[in-house]
CSV table of C-alpha atoms and ligand atoms in Angstrom, one decimal:
chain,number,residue,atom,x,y,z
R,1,UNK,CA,31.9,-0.6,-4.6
R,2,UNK,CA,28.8,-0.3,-3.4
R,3,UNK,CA,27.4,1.8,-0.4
R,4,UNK,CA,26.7,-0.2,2.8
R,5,UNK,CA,22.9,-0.9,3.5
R,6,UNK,CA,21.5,-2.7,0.3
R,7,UNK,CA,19.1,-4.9,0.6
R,8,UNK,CA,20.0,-8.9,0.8
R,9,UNK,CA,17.6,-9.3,-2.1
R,10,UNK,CA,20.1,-7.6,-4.5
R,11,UNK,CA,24.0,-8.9,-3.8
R,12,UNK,CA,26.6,-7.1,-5.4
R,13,UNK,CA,28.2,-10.1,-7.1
R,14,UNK,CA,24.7,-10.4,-9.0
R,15,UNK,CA,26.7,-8.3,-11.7
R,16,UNK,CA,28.2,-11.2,-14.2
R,17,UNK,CA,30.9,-9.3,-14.6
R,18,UNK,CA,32.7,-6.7,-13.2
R,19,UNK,CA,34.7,-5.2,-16.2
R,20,UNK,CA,31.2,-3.7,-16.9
R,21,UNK,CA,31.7,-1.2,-13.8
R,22,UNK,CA,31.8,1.5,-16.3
R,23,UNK,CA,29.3,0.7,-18.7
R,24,UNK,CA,26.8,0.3,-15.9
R,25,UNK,CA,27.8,3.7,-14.2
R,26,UNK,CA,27.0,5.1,-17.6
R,27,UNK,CA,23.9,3.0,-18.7
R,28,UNK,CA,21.9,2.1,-15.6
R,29,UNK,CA,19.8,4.9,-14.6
R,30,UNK,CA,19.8,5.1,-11.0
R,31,UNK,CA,15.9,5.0,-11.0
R,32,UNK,CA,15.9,1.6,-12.2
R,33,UNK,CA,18.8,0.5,-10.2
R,34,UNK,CA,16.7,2.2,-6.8
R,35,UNK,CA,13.7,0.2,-8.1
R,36,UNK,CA,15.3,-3.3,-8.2
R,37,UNK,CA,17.3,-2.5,-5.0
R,38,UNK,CA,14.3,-1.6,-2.6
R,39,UNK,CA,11.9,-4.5,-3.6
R,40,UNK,CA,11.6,-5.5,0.0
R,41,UNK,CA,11.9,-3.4,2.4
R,42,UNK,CA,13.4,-4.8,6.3
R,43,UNK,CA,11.8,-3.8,9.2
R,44,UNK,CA,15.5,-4.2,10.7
R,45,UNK,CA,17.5,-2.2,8.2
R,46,UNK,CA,18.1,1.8,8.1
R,47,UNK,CA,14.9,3.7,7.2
R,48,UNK,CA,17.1,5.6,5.0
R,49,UNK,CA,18.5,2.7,2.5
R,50,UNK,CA,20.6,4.4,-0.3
R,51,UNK,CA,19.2,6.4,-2.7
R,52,UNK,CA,21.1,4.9,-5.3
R,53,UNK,CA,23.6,2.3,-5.7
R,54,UNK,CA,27.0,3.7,-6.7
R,55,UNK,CA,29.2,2.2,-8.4
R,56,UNK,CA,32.9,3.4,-8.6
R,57,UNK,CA,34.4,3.0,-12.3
R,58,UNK,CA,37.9,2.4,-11.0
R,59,UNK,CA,41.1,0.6,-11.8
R,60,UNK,CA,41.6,-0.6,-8.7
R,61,UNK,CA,41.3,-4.0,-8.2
R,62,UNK,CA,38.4,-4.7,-5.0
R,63,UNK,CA,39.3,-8.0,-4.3
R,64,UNK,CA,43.2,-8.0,-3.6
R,65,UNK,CA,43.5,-10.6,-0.5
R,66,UNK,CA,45.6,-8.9,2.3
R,67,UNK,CA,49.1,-10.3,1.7
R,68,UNK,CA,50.3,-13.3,-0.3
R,69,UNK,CA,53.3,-15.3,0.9
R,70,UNK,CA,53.3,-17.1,-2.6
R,71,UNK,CA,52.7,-20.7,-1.3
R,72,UNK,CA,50.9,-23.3,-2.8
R,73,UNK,CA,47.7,-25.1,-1.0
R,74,UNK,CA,49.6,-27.8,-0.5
R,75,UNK,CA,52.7,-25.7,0.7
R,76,UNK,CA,49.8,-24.3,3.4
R,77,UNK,CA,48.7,-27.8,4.1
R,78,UNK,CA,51.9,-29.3,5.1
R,79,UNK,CA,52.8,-26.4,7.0
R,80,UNK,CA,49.8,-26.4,9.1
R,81,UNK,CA,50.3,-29.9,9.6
R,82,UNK,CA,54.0,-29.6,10.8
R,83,UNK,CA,52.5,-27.4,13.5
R,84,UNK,CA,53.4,-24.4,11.8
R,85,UNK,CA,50.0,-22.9,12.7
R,86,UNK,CA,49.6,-19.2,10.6
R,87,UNK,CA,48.5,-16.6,13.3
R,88,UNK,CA,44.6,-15.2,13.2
R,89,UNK,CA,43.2,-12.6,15.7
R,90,UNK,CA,42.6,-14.6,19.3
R,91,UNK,CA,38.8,-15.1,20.2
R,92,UNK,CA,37.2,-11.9,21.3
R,93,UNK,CA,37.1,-11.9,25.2
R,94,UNK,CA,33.9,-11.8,27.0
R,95,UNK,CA,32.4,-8.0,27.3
R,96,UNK,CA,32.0,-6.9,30.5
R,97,UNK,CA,28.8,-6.4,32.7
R,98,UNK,CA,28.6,-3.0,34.3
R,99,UNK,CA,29.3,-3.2,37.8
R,100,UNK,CA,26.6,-4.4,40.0
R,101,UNK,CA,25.2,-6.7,37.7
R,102,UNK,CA,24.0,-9.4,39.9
R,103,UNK,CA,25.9,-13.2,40.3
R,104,UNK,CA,23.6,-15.5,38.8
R,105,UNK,CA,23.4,-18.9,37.8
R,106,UNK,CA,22.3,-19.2,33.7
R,107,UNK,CA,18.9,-20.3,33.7
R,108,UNK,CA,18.5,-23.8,31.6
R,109,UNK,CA,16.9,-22.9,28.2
R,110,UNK,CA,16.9,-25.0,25.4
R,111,UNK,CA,15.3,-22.5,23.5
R,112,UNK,CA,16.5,-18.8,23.5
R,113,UNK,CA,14.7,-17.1,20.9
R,114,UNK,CA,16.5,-13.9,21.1
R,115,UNK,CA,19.7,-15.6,19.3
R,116,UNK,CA,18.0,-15.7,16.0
R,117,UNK,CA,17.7,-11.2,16.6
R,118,UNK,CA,21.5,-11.4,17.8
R,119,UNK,CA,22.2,-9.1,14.2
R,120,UNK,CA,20.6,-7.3,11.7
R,121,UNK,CA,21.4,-10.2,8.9
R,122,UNK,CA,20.2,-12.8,11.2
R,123,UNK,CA,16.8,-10.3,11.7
R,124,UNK,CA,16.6,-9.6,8.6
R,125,UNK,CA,17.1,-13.2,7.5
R,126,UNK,CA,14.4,-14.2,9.3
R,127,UNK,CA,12.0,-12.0,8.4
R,128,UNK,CA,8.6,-13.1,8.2
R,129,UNK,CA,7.1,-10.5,6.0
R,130,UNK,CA,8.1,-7.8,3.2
R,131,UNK,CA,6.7,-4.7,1.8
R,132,UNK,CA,6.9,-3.1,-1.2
R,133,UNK,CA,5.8,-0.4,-3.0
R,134,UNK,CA,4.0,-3.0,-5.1
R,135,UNK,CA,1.3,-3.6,-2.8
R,136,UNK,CA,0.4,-0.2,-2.3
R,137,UNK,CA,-2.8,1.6,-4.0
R,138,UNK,CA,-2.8,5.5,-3.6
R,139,UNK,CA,-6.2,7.1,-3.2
R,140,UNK,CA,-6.4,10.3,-4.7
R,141,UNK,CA,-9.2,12.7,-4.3
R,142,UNK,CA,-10.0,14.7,-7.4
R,143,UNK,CA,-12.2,18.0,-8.1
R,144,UNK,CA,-13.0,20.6,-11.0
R,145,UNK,CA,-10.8,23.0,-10.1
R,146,UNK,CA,-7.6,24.2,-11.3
R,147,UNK,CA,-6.1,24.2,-8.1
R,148,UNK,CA,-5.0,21.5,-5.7
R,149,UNK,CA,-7.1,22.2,-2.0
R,150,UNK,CA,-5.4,21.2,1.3
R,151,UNK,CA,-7.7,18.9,3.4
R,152,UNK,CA,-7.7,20.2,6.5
R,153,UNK,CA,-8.4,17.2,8.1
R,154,UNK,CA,-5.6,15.0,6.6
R,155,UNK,CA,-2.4,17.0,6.6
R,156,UNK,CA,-0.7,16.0,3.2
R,157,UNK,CA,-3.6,15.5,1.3
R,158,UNK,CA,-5.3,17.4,-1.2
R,159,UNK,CA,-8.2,17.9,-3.6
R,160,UNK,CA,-6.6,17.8,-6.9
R,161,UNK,CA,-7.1,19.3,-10.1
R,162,UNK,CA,-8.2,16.5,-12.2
R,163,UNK,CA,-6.0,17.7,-15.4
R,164,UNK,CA,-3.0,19.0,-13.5
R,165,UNK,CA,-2.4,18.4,-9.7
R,166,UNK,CA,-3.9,14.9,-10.3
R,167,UNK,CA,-1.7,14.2,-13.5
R,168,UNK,CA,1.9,15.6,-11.2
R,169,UNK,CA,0.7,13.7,-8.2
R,170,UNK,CA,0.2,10.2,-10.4
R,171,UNK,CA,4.0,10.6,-11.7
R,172,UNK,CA,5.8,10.7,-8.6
R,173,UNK,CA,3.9,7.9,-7.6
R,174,UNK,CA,5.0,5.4,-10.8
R,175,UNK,CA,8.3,7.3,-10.1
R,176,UNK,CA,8.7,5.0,-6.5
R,177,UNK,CA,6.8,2.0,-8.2
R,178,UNK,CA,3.3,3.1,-7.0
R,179,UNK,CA,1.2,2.5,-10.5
R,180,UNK,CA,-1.9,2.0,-9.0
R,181,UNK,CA,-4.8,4.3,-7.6
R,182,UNK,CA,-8.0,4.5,-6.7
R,183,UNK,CA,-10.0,7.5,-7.3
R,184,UNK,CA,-12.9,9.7,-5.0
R,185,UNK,CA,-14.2,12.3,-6.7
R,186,UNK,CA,-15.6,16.1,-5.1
R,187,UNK,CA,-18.7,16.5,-7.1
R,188,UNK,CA,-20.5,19.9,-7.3
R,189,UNK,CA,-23.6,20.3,-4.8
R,190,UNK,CA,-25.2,21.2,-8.1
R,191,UNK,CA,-25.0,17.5,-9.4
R,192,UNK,CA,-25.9,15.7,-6.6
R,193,UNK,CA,-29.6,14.1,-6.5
R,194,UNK,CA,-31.3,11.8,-4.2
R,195,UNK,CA,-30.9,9.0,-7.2
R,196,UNK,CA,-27.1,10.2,-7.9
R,197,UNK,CA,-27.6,10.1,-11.3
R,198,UNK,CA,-24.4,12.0,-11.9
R,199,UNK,CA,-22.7,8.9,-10.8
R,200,UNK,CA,-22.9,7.0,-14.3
R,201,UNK,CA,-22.6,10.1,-16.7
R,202,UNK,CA,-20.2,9.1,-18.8
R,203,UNK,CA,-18.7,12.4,-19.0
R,204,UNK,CA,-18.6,13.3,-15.5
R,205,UNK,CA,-15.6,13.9,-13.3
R,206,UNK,CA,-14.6,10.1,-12.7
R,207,UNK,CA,-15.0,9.0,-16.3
R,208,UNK,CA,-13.2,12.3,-17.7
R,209,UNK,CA,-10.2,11.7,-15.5
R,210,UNK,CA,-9.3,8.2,-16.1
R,211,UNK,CA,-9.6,8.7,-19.7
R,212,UNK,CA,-6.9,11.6,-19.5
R,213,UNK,CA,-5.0,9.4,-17.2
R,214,UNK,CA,-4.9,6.3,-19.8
R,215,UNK,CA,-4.2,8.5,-22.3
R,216,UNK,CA,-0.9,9.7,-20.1
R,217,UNK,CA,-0.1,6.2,-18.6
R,218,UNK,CA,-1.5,3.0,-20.4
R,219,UNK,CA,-0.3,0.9,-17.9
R,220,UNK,CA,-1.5,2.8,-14.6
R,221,UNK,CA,-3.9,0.7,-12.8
R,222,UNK,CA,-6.6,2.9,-12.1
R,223,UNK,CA,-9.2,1.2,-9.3
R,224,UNK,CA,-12.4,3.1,-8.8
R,225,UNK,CA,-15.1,3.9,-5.8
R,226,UNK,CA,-18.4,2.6,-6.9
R,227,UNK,CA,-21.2,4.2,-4.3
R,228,UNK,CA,-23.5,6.7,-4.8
R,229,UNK,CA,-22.7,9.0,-1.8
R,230,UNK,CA,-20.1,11.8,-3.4
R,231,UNK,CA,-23.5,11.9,-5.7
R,232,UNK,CA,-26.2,11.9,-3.3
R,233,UNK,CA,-28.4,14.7,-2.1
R,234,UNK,CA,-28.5,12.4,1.3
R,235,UNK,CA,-25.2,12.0,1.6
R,236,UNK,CA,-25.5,7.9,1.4
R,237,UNK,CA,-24.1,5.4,-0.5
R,238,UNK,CA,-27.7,4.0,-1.8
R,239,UNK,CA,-30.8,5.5,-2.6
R,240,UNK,CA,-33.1,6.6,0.5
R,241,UNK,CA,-36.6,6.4,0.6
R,242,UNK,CA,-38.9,9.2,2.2
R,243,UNK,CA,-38.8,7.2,5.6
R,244,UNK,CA,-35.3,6.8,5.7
R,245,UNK,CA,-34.9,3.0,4.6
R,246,UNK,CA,-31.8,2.8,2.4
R,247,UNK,CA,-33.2,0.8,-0.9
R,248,UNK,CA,-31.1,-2.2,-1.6
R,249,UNK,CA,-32.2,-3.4,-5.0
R,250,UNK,CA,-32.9,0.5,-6.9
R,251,UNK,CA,-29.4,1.3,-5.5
R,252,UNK,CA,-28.0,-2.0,-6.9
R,253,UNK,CA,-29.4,-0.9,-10.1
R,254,UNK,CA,-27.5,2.4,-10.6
R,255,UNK,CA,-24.6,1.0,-9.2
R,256,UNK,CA,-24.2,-1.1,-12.0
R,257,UNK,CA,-24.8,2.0,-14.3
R,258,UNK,CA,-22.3,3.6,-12.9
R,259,UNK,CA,-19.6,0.6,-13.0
R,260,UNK,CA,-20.0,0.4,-16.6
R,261,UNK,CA,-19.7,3.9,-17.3
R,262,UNK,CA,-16.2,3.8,-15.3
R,263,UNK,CA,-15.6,0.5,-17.0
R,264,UNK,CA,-15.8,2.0,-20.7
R,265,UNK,CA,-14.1,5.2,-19.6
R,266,UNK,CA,-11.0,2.2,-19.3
R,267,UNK,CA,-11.3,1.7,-15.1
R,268,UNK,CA,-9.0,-1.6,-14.6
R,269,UNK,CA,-10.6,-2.4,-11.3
R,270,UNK,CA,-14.4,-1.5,-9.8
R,271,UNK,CA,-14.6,-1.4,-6.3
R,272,UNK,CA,-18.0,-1.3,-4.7
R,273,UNK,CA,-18.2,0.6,-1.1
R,274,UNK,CA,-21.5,1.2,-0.8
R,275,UNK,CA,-22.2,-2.5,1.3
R,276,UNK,CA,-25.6,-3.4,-0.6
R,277,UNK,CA,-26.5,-6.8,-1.1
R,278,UNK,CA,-26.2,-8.7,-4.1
R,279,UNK,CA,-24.1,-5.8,-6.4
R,280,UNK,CA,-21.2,-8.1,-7.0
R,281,UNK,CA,-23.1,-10.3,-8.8
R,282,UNK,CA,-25.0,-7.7,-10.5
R,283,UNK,CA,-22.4,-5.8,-11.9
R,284,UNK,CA,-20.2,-8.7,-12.4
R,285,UNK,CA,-23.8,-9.6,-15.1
R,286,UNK,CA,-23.6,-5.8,-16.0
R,287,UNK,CA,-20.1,-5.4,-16.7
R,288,UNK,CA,-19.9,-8.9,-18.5
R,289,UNK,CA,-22.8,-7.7,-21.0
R,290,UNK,CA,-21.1,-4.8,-21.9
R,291,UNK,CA,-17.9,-6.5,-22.9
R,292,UNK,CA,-16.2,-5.8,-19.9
R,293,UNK,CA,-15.7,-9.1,-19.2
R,294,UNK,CA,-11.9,-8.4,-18.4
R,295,UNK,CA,-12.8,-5.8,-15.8
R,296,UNK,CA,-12.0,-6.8,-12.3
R,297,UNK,CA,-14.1,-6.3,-9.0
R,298,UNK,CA,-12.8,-5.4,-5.8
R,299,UNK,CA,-15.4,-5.7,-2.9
R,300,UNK,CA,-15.7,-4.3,-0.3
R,301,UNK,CA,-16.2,-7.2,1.7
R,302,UNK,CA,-15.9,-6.5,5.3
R,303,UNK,CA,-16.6,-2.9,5.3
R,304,UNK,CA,-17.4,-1.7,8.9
R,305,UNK,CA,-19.8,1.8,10.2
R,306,UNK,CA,-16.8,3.3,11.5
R,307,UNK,CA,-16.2,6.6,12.7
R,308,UNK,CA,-12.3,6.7,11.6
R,309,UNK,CA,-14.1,7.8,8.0
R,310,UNK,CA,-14.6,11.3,9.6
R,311,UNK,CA,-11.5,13.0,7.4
R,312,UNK,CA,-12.5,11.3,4.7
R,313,UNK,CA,-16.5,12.3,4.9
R,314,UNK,CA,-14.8,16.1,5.0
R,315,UNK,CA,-12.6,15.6,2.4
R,316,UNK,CA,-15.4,15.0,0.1
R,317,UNK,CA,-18.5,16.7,1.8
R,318,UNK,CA,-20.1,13.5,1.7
R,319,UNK,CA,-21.5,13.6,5.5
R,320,UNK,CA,-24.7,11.5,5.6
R,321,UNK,CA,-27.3,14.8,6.1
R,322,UNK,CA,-29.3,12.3,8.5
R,323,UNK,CA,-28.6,9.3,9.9
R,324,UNK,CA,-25.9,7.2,10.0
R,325,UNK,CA,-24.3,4.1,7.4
R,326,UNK,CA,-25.0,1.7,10.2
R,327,UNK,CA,-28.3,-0.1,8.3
R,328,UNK,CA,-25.6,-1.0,5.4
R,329,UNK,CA,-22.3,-0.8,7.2
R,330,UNK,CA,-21.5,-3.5,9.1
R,331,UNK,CA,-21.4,-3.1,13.3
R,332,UNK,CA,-17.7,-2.9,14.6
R,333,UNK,CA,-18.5,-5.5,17.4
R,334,UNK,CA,-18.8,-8.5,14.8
R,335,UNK,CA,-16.2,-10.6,13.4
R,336,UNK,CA,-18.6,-13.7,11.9
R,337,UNK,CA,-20.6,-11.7,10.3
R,338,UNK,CA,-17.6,-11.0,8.1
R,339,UNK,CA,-17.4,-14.7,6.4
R,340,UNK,CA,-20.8,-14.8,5.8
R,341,UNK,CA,-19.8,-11.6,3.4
R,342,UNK,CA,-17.4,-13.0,2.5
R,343,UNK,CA,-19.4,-16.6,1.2
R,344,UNK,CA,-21.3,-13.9,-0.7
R,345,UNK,CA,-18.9,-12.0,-2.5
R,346,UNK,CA,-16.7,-14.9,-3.2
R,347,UNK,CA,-19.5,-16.5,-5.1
R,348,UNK,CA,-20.8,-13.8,-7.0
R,349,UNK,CA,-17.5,-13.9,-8.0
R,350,UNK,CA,-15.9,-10.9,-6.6
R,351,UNK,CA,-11.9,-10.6,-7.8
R,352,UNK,CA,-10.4,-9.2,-4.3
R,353,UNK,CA,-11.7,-8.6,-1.1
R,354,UNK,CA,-11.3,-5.7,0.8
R,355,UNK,CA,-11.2,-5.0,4.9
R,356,UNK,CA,-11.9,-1.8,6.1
R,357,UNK,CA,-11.0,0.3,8.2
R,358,UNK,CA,-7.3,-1.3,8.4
R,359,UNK,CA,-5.2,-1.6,11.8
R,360,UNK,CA,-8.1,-1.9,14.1
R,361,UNK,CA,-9.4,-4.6,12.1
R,362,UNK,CA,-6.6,-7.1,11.6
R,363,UNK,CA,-8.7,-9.8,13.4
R,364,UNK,CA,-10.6,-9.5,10.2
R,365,UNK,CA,-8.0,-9.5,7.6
R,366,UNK,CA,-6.7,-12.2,8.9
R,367,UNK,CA,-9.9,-14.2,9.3
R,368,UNK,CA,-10.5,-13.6,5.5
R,369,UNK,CA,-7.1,-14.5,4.4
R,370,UNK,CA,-7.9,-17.8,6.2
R,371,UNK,CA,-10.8,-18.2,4.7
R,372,UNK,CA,-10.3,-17.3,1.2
R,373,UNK,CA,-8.0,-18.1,-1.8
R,374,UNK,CA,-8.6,-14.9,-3.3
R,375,UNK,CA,-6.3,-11.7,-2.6
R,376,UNK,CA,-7.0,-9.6,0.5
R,377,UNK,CA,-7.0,-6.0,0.2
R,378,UNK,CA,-6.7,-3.2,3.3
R,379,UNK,CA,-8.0,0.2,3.4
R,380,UNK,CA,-5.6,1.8,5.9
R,381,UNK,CA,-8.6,4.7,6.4
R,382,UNK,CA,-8.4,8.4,6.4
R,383,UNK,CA,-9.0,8.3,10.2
R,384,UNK,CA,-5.7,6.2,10.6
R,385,UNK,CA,-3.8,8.3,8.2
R,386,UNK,CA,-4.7,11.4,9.9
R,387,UNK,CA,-3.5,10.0,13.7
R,388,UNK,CA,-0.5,9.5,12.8
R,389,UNK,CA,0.3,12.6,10.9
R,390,UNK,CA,-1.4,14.4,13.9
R,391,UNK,CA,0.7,12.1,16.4
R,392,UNK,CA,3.8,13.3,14.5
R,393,UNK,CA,3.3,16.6,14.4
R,394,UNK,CA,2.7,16.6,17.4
R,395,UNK,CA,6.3,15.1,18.3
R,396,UNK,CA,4.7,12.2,20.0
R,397,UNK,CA,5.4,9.7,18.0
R,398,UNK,CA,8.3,9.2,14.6
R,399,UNK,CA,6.0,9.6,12.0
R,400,UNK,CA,7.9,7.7,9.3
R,401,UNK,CA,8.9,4.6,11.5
R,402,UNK,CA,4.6,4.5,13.2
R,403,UNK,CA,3.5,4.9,9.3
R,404,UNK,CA,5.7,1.9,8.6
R,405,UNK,CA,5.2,0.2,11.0
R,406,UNK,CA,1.4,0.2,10.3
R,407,UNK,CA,1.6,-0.9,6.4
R,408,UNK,CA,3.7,-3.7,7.8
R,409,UNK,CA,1.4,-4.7,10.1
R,410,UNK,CA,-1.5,-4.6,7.6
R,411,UNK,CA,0.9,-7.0,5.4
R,412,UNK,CA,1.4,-9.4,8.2
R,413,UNK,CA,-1.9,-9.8,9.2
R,414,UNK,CA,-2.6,-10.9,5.7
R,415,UNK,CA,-3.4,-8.4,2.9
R,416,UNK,CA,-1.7,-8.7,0.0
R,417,UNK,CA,-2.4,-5.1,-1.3
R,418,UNK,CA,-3.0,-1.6,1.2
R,419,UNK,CA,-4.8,1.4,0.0
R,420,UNK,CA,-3.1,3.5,2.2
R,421,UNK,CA,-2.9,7.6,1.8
R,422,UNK,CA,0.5,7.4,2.9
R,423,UNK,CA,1.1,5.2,-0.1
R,424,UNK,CA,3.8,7.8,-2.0
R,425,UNK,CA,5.2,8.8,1.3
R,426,UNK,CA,5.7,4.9,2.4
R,427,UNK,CA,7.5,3.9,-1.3
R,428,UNK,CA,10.1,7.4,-1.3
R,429,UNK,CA,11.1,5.7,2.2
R,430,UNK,CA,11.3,2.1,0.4
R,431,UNK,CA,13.6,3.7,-2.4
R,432,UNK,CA,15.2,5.2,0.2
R,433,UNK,CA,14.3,8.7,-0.8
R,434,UNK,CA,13.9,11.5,2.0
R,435,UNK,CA,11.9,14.2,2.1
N,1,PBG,C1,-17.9,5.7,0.7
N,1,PBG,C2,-16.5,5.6,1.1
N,1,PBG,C3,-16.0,6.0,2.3
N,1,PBG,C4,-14.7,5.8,2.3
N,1,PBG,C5,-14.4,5.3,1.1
N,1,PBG,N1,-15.5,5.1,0.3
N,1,PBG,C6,-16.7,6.7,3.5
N,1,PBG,C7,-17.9,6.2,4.0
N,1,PBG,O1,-18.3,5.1,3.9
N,1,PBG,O2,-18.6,7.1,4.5
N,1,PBG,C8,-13.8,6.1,3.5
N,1,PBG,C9,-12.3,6.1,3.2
N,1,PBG,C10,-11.6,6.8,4.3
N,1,PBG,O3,-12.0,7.1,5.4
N,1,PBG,O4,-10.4,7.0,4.0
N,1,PBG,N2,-18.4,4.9,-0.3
């Protein structure tokens, strides 16, 4: 029957009927099988759930009982009831303490919480909250070349050719149920400006690659990065003028140039980054009069000067060449300032809102999820992603169980979706895949 280990969502006897052992053996592919099986994955159970369920195409019959004696219910009844009790195993005796264990008198709880962990089905019973490779969004950084570059700061991650690497990377994601991404893009020094015109060239890198990617895989939901700084001279996510003020309105302006050029290349979902005010509601207008009415937003809401971007600014080239974000970005030591963002966003009528960086903010995931009907995303950020990968190298911490641990945590603190870089890695372990 079926390997020990699946998951409680998916019970055996979910099969209508088991004459059909065979023809599911030779039908079901165990992709689709893995897929339906690892929907949720248990804090509690084995990392390593099964990488497929098997099932045995047998004559034997499973559910023999041990032996009959050929007596009818009633036979049983009145036997039982003329004291002719059938024998069953005695109670299990009480396990012994090791020796030394002090004499003491049970303290007088009413409530014990640890019964309800006595047992992985009880723990996993109880579970509060579940992960699945359906909340993840992969971000996947994407250059000219023909070759995929390590990132030296985030082992695991590369710079991918936009017609190959990317393509390869994008299966084996849709393979573990990963169909979403979000792309950054390595632009040439060559095309960068101070006004990042690049940004909205409709044949530029972004634009190019998710039209070869709709082209491969209608269905992929392909998010994108709308900012100007992988296009800017400065280095900044907005326009700066000549004494260094970042200019709100100018940037808003090509910011919604560049959304609609990423909206007619067939983007699903537009995600400003850039933290200027009012550029929900302007490319919310924008896109809207183009016809992209049926384009979502994704704001980033809560989006914090943070220095766990460092992998990601290196990834990219994209440091700021003066300066820092922090006139845009909002300072780590607030946590109101977040709702008034989010008031903003929310009524320029932003789709989802974002919180980022991830694990050191959860205060502020969960102060939106509060606070808002809409869905929550985290961006579990380069900085985070590269500690643990570090940490695990290193041998000081199980990489696998601290990087699930993490998305978890994102989940419980309230976001409904994680762009996480360990997205692929996270959804093999869900389908119970090793690698
Ligand atoms: C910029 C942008 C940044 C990230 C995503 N979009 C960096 C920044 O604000 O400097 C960081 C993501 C990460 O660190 O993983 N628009």
């Amino acid at each position: 029957m079926f390997k020990e280990g699946y998951p409680n969502s998916f019970q055996p006897n979910s099969f209508p009927n088991p004459k059909s052992k065979l023809h599911l053996l030779l039908e079901i592919r165990p992709r689709s099988i893995m897929m339906a099986s690892s929907m949720f994955y248990s804090a509690n159970m084995p990392l390593s759930m099964p990488q497929m369920l098997r099932v045995r195409a047998s004559n034997t019959n499973d559910n023999v009982p041990i032996k009959k004696m050929g007596m009818s219910d009633a036979e049983c009844e009145a036997a039982v009831v003329a004291g002719n009790i059938p024998e069953a195993p005695p109670a299990p005796s009480k396990p012994a303490a090791p020796a030394g264990t002090p004499m003491v008198p049970s303290l007088s709880l009413c409530r014990r919480p640890r019964r309800n962990r006595r047992s992985p089905s009880l723990r996993s019973a109880f579970q509060e909250t579940s992960l699945s490779p359906a909340n993840l969004v992969y971000p996947l950084f994407i250059h000219e070349g023909e070759e995929d570059t390590p990132i030296g700061a985030m082992p695991g991650c590369y710079r991918l050719g936009w017609r190959h690497g990317l393509i390869e990377e994008v299966s084996k994601a849709r393979d573990v149920g990963v169909n979403s991404i979000v792309l950054f893009p390595k632009v040439p020094d060559a095309l960068k400006s101070s006004t990042g015109d690049e940004a909205y060239n409709e044949n530029g890198l972004v634009p190019r690659t998710i039209r070869l990617l709709k082209d491969k895989y209608p269905d992929l939901v392909i998010y994108t990065d709308v900012a100007l700084d992988p296009y800017s001279s400065d280095g900044h996510d907005g326009i700066v003028r000549e004494d260094g003020v970042i200019m709100n309105d100018e940037t808003v302006h090509q910011l919604c140039k560049q959304a609609v050029a990423q909206a007619r290349a067939g983007a699903d979902v537009v995600s400003p980054s850039d933290m200027m005010d009012g550029r929900v509601g302007a490319i919310r207008a924008a896109l809207d009069a183009d016809g992209f009415q049926h384009v979502s937003i994704m704001s980033y809401t809560a989006k914090y000067a943070s220095s766990f971007y460092g992998p990601f600014r290196e990834a990219l080239d994209s440091n700021p060449r003066f300066g820092d974000k922090k006139t845009y970005q909002m300072n780590p030591a607030n946590y109101r300032e977040a709702l008034v963002e989010t008031r903003e966003d929310e009524s320029e009528g932003a789709d989802i809102l974002l919180v980022k960086p991830g694990l050191p903010y959860l205060d502020i995931i969960r102060l939106l999820r509060d606070n808002s009907p809409l869905p929550i995303a985290a961006y579990q950020v380069s900085g985070e992603y590269s500690m643990i990968k570090a940490g695990g190298v290193l041998k000081m911490i199980d990489e696998e169980r601290v990087m699930m641990e993490s998305l978890m945590c994102l989940r419980r603190a309230g976001a409904d979706i994680i762009l996480s870089y360990f997205a692929l890695q996270a959804a093999r372990c869900l389908c119970g895949e090793k690698r």
